[in-house]
mmCIF file of C-alpha atoms in Angstrom:
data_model
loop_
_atom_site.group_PDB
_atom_site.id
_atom_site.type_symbol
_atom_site.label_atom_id
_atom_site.label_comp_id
_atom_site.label_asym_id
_atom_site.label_seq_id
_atom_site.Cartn_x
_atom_site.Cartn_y
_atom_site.Cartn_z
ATOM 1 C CA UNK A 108 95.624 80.857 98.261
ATOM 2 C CA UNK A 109 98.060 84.202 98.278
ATOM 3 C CA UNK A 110 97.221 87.033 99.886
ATOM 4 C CA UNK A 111 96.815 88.954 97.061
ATOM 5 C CA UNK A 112 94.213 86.810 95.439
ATOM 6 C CA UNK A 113 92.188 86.853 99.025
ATOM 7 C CA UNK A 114 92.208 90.241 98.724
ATOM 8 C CA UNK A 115 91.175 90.422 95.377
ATOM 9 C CA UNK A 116 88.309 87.981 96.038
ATOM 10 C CA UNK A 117 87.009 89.916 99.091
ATOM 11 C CA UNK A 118 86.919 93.382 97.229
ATOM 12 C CA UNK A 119 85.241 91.915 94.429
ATOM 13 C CA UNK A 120 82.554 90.806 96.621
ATOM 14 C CA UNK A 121 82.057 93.876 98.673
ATOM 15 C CA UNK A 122 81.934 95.580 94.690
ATOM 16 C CA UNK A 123 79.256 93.329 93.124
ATOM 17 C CA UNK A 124 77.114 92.605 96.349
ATOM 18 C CA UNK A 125 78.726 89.013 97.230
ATOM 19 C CA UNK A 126 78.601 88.383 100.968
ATOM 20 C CA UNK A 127 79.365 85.064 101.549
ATOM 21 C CA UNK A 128 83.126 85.290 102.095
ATOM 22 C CA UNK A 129 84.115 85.954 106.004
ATOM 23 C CA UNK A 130 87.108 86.324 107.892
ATOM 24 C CA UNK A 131 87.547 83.002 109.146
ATOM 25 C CA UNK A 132 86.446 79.477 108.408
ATOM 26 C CA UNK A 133 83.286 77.172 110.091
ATOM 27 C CA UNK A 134 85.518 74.816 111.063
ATOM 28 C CA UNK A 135 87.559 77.134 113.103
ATOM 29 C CA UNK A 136 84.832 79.013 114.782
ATOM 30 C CA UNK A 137 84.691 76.802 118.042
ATOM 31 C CA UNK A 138 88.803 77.151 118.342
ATOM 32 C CA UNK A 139 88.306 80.871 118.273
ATOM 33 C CA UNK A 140 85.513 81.301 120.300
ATOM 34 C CA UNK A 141 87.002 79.758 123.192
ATOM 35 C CA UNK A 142 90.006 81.370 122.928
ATOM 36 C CA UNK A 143 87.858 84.860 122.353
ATOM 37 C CA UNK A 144 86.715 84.268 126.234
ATOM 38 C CA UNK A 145 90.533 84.054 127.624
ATOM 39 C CA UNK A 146 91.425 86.763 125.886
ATOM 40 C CA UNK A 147 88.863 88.959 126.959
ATOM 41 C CA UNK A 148 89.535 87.483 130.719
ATOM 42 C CA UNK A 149 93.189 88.117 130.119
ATOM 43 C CA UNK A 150 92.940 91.629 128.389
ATOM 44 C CA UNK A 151 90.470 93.260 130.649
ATOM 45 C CA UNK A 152 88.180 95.622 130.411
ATOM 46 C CA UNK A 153 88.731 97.914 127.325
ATOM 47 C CA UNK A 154 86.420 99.967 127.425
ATOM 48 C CA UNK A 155 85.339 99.963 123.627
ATOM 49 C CA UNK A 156 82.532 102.540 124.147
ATOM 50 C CA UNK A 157 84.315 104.599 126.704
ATOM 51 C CA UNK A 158 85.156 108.169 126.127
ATOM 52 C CA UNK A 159 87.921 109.792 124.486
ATOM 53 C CA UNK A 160 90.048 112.710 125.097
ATOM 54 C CA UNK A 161 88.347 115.483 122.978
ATOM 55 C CA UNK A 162 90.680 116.846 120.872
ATOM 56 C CA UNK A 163 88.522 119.230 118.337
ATOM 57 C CA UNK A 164 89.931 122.533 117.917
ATOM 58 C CA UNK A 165 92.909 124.626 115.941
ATOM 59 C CA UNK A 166 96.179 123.637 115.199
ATOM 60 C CA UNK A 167 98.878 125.642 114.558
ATOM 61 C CA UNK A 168 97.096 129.210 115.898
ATOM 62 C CA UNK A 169 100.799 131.118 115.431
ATOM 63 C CA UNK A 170 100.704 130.138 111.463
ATOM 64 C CA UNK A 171 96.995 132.421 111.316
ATOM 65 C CA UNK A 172 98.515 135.680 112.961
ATOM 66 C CA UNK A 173 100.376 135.965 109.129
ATOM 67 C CA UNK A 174 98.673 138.403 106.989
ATOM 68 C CA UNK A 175 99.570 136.277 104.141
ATOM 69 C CA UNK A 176 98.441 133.079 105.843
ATOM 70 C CA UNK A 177 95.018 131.388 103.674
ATOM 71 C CA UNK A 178 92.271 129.619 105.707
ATOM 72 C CA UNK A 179 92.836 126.947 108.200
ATOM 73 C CA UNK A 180 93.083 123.648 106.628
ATOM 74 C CA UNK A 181 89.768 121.391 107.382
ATOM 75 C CA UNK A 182 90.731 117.909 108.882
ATOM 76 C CA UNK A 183 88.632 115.328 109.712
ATOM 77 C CA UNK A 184 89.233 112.027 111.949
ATOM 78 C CA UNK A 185 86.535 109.213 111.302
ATOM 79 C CA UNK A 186 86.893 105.370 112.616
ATOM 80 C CA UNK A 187 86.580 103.346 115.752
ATOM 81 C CA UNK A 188 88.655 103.576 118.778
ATOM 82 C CA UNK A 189 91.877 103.841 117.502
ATOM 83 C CA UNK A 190 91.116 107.180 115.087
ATOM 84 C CA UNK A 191 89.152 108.850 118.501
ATOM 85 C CA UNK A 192 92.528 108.626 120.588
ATOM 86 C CA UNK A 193 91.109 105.943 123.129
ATOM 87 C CA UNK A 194 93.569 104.888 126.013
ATOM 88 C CA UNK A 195 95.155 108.243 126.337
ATOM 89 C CA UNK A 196 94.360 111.059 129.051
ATOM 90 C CA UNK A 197 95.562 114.263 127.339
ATOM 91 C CA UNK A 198 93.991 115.232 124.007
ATOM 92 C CA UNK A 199 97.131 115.952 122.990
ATOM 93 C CA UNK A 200 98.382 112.694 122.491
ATOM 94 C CA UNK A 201 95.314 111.859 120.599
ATOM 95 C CA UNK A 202 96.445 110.716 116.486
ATOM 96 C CA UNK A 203 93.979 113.766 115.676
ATOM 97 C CA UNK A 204 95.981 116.152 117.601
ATOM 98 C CA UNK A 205 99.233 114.970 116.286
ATOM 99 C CA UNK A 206 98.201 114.501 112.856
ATOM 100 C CA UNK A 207 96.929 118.149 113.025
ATOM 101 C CA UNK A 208 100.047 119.447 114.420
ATOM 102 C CA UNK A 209 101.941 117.845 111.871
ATOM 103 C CA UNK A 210 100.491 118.666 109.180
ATOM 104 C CA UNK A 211 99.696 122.598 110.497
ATOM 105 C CA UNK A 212 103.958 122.658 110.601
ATOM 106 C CA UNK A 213 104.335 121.022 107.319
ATOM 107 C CA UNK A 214 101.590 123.338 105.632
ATOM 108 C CA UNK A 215 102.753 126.411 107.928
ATOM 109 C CA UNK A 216 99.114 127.338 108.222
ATOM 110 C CA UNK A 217 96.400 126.895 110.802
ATOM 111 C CA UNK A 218 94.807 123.674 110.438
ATOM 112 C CA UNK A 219 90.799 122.569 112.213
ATOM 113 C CA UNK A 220 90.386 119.253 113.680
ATOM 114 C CA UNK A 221 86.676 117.787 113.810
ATOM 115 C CA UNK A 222 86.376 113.733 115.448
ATOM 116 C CA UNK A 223 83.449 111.846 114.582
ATOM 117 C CA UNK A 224 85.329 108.681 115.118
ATOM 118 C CA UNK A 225 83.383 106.192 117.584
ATOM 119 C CA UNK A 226 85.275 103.724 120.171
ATOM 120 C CA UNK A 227 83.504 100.675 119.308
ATOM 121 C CA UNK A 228 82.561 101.774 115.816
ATOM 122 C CA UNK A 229 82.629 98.699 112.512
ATOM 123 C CA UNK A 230 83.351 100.166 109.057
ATOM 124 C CA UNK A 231 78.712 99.715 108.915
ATOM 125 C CA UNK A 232 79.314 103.034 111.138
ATOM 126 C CA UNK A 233 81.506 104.769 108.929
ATOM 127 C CA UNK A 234 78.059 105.937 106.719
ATOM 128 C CA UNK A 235 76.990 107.665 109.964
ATOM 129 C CA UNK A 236 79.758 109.101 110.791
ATOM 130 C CA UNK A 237 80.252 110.790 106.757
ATOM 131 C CA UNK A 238 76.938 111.800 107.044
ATOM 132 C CA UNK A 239 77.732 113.765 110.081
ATOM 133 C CA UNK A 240 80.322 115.676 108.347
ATOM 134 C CA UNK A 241 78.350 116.351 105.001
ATOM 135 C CA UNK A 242 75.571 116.820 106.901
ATOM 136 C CA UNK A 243 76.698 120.174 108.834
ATOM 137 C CA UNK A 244 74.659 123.227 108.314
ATOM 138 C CA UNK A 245 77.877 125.408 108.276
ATOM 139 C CA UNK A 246 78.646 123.652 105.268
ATOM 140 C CA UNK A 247 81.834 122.240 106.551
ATOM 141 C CA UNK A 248 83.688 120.275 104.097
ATOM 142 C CA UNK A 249 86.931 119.099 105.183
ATOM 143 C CA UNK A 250 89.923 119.223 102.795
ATOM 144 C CA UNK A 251 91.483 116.166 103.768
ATOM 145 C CA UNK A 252 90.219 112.957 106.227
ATOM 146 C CA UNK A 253 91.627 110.196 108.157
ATOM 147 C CA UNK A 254 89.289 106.999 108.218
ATOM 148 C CA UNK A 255 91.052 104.111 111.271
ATOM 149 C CA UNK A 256 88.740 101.150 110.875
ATOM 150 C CA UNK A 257 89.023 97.422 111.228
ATOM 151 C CA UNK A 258 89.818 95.818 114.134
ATOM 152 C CA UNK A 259 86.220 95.591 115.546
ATOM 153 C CA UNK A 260 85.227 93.841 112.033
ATOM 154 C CA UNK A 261 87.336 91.425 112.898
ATOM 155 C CA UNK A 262 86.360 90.379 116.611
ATOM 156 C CA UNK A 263 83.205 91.195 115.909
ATOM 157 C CA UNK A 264 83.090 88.723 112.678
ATOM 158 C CA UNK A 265 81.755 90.979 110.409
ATOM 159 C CA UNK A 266 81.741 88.991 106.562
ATOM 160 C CA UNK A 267 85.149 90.846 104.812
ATOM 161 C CA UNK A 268 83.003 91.858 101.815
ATOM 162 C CA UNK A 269 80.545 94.100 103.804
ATOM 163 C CA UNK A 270 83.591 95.405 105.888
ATOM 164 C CA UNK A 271 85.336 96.810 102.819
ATOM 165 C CA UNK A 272 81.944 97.652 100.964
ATOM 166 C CA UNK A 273 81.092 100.000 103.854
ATOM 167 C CA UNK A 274 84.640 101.604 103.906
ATOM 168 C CA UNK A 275 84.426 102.116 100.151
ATOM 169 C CA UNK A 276 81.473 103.860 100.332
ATOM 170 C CA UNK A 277 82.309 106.144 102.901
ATOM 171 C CA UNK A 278 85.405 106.794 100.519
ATOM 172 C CA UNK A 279 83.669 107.464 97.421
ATOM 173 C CA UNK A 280 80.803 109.797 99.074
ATOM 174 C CA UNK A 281 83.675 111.790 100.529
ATOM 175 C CA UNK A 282 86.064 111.921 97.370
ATOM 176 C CA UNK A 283 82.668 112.642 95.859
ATOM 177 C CA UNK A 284 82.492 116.352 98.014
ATOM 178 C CA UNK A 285 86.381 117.046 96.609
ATOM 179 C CA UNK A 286 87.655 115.438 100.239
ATOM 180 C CA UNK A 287 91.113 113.793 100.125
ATOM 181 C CA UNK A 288 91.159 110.545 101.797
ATOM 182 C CA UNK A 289 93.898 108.584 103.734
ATOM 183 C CA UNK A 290 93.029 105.076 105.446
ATOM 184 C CA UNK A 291 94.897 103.559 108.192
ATOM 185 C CA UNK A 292 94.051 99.912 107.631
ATOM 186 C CA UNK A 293 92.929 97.151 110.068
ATOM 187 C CA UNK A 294 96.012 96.741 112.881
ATOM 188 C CA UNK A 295 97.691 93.654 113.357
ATOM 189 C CA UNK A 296 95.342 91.939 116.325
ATOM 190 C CA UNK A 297 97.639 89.588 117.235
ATOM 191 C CA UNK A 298 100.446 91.880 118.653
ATOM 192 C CA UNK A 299 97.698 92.236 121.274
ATOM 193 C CA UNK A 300 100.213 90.888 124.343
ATOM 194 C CA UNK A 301 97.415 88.311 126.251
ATOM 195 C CA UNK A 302 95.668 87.101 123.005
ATOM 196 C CA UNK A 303 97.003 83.540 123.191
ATOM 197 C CA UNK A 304 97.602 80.852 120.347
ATOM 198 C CA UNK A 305 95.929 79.504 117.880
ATOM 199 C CA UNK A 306 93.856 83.144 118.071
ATOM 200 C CA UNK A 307 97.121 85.215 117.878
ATOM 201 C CA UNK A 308 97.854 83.547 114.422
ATOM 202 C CA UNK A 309 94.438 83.779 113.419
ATOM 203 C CA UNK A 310 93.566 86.871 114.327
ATOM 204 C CA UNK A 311 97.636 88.109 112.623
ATOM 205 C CA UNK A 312 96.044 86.513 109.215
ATOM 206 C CA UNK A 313 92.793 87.594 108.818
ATOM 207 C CA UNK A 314 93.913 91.116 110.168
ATOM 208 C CA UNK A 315 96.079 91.383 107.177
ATOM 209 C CA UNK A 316 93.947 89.857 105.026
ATOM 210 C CA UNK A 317 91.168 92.312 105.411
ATOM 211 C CA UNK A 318 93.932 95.201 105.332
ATOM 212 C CA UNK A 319 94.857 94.028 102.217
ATOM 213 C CA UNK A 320 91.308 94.072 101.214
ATOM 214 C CA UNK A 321 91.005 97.528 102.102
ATOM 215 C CA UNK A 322 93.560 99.038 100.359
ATOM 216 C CA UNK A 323 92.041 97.399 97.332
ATOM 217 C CA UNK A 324 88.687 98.907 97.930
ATOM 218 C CA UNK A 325 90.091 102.167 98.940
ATOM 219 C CA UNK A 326 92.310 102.645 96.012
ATOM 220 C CA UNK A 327 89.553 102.219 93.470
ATOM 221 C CA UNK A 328 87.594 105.335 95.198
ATOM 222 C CA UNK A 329 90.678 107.155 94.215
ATOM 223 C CA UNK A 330 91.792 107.254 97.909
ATOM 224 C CA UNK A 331 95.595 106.455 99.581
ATOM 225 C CA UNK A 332 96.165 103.736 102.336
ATOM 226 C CA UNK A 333 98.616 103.284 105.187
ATOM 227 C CA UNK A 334 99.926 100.317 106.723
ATOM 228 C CA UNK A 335 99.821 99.947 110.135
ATOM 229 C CA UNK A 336 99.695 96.658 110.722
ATOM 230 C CA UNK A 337 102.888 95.117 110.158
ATOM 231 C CA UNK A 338 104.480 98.705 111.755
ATOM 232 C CA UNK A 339 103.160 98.424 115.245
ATOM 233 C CA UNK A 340 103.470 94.560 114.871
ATOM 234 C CA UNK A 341 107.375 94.294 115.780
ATOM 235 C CA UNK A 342 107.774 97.451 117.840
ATOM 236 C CA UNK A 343 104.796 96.677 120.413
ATOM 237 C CA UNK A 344 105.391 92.908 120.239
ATOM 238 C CA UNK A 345 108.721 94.356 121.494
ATOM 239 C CA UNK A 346 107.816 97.394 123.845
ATOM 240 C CA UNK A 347 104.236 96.281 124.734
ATOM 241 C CA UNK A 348 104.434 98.449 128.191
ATOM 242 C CA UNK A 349 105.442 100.986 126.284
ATOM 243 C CA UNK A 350 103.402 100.681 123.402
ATOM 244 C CA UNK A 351 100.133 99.388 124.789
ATOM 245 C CA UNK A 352 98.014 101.486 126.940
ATOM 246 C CA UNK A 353 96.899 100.919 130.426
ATOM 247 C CA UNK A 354 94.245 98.221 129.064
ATOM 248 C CA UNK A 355 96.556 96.507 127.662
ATOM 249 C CA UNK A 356 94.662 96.896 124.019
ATOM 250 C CA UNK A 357 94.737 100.296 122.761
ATOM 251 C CA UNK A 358 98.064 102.029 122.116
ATOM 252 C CA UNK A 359 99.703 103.869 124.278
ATOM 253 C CA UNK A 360 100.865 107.884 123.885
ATOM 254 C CA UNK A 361 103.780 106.460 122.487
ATOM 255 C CA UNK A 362 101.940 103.674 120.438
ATOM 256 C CA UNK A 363 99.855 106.538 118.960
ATOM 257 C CA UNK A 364 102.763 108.502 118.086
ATOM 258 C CA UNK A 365 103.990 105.961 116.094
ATOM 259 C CA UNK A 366 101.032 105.128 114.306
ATOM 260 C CA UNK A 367 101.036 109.316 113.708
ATOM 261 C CA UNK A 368 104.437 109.130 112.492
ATOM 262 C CA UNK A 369 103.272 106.564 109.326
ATOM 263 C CA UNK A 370 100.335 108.462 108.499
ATOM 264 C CA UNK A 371 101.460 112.009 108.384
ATOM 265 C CA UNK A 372 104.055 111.729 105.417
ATOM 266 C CA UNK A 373 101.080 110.598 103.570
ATOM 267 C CA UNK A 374 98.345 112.806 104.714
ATOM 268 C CA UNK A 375 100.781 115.618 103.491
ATOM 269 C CA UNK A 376 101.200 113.993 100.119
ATOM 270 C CA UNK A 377 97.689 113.882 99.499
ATOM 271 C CA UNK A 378 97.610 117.947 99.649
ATOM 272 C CA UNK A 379 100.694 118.240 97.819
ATOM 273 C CA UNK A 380 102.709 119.356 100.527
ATOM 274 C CA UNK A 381 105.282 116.764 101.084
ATOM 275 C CA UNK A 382 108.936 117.275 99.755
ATOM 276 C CA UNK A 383 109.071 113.709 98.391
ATOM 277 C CA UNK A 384 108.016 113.043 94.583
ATOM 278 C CA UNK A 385 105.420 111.364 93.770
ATOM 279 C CA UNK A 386 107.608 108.911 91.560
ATOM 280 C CA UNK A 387 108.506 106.137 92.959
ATOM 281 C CA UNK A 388 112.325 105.693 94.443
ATOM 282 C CA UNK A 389 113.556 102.655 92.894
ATOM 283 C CA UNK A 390 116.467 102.020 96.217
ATOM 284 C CA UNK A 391 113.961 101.555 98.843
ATOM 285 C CA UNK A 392 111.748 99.099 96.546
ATOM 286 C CA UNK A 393 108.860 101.192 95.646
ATOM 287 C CA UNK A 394 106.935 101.296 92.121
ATOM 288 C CA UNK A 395 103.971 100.336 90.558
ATOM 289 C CA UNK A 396 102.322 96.945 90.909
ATOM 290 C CA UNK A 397 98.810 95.615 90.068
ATOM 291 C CA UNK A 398 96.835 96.902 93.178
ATOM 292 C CA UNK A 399 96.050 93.127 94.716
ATOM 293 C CA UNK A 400 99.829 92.844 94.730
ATOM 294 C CA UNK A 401 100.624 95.792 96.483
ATOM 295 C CA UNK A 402 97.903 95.218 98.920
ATOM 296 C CA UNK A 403 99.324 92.280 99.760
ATOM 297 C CA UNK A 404 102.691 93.853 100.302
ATOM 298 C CA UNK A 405 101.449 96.471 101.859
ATOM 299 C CA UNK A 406 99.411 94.542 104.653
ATOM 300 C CA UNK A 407 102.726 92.566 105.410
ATOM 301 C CA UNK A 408 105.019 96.307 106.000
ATOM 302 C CA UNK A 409 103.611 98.948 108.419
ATOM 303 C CA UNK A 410 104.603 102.348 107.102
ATOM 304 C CA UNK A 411 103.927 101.603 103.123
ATOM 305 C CA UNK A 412 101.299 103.868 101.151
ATOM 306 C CA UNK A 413 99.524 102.679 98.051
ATOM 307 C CA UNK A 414 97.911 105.071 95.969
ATOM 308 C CA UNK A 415 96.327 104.875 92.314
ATOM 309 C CA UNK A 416 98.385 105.293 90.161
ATOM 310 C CA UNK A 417 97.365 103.523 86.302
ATOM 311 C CA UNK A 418 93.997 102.911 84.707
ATOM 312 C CA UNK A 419 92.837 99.559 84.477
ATOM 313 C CA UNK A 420 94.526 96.599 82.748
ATOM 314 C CA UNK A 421 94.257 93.096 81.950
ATOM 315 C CA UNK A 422 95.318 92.548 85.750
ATOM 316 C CA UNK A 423 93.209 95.647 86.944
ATOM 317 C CA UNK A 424 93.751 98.802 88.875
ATOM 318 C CA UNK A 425 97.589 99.839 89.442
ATOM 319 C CA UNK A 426 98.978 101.319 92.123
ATOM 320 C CA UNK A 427 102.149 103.059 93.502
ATOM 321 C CA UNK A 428 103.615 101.462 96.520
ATOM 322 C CA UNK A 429 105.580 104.159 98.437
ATOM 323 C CA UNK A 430 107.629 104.015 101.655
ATOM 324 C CA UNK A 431 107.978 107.478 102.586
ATOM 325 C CA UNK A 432 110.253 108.728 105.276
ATOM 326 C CA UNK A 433 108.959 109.218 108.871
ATOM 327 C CA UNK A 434 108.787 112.114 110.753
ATOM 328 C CA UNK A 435 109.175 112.519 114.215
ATOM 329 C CA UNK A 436 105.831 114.362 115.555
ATOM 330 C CA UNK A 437 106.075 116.341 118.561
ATOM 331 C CA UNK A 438 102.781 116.445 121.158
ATOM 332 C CA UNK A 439 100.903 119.700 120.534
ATOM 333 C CA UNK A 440 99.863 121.722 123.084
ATOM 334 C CA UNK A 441 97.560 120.552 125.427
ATOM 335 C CA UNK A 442 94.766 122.686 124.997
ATOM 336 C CA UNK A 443 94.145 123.912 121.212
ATOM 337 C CA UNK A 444 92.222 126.831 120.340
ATOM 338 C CA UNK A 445 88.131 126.543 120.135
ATOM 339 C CA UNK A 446 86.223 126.503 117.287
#
């Protein structure tokens, strides 16, 4: 069965209640399980629920010193591990803190950055996590977030359906508020340097199966998703000491930076602030596809953003598939200024 129609199968579960369709199949459970153990062995100790450099603050102080300059920009990180900067020492080199640099330099105004993301977190999490947002008597809305979620769906089993329900939901209540919305989807597991085969291929598919699955869930709350799979597949399969943090499993400064550099073109787009049309450039193969079928693409090339773009049709949703230019992100300071 293709991608796309996986994809297709597992969002339409998560949207009409089905649960019944997982990640992987009975009769590979025992393979996996056993090869879950040397992994783990071989990996060592990551640390899942281990702190992460805080990195809340402002971005981009200079840009508020302008008369002329509006209100910060509200930005908020939400996920697992990955979104809270795990494996890193200096909350600089944190995705929050380079995403908010970024986009503070694109914008050329201050911008606020506010973490809720948990190390260890499943997309089930993500409702807490909104609700900690939405939930703040200051009335803090944010104007844009970043949701990183997946990869502990995935070794933790969690049925595909109820992974992408709970993502969708945290979406929709979110758009809901007047929040835009960008989603890094699951990571490729098996560029993870120790996980040995069959696992590495198994845990390559379904990664990209339930990224696919994502984007298709995502889209329909009116949200944007990034690749990052298939991105940090090659280059840390290539550079893994360079890419791969002291654990061996969560990225490295570097590995977050590159992960940074996919997102932010993006991010920017969904405030209107990137140079790029939104039209789709015909040379480097973008346009609009049914959204199963540029889920599918999209979970097989790191880097590629799919946004709504059509109503429905006989084939469903549309989408635009976009491969925006990277830009390099420079660390911020290492200490931004309190809230």
């Amino acid at each position: 069965m293709s991608r796309a129609r996986v994809a297709r199968r597992i969002a339409a579960g998560a949207a009409y209640g089905g649960g019944g369709i997982g990640l992987l199949g009975a009769a590979t459970v025992g393979v996996v399980l056993a090869e879950v153990q040397l992994a783990k062995r071989s990996v060592g100790n990551n640390g899942e629920h281990a702190a992460a450099p805080r990195a809340d603050g402002r971005y981009g102080g200079a840009f508020g010193e302008r008369p002329e300059c509006a209100e910060p920009l509200r930005f908020v990180m939400l996920g697992d591990s990955t979104a809270a900067g795990q494996g890193v020492h200096r909350a600089g080199q944190t995705p929050g803190a380079l995403l908010a640099s970024g986009l503070a330099a694109v914008a050329e105004r201050p911008v606020e950055l506010r973490t809720v993301a948990q190390p260890g977190a499943q997309s089930d999490d993500l409702d807490r996590q909104v609700s900690l947002i939405l939930s703040d008597p200051s009335s803090w809305i944010p104007d844009v977030c970043v949701i990183m979620i997946g990869a502990n769906d995935v070794t933790h089993r969690m049925p595909a359906t109820r992974s992408v329900r709970c993502l969708s939901a945290a979406v929709r209540r979110l758009r809901t508020v007047g929040a835009e919305v960008v989603v890094g989807t699951c990571p490729d597991l098996g560029t993870v340097e120790n996980v040995y085969q069959p696992l590495r291929w198994m845990a390559r598919r379904v990664s990209r199966q339930l990224a696919a699955a994502q984007t298709i869930g995502v889209v329909e709350q009116r949200g944007r998703t990034v690749s990052l799979g298939d991105l940090l597949g090659p280059e840390f399969a290539a550079n893994p000491r360079e890419l791969f943090g002291p654990d061996n499993y969560h990225p490295s400064a570097e590995g977050y930076a590159t992960a940074a550099m996919a997102v932010l073109p993006t991010l920017c787009a969904a405030l209107g602030l990137w140079p790029e049309e939104e039209r789709p450039d015909v040379s480097r193969r973008e346009g609009f596809l049914p959204v199963a079928r540029a889920a599918a693409q999209a979970a097989s090339e790191g880097g590629t953003e799919v946004a709504a773009a059509m109503p429905t049709g006989p084939r469903g949703p549309w989408a635009l598939l976009k491969r925006r230019r990277r830009r390099r992100i420079h660390a911020p300071d290492p200490s931004p200024l309190p809230r």
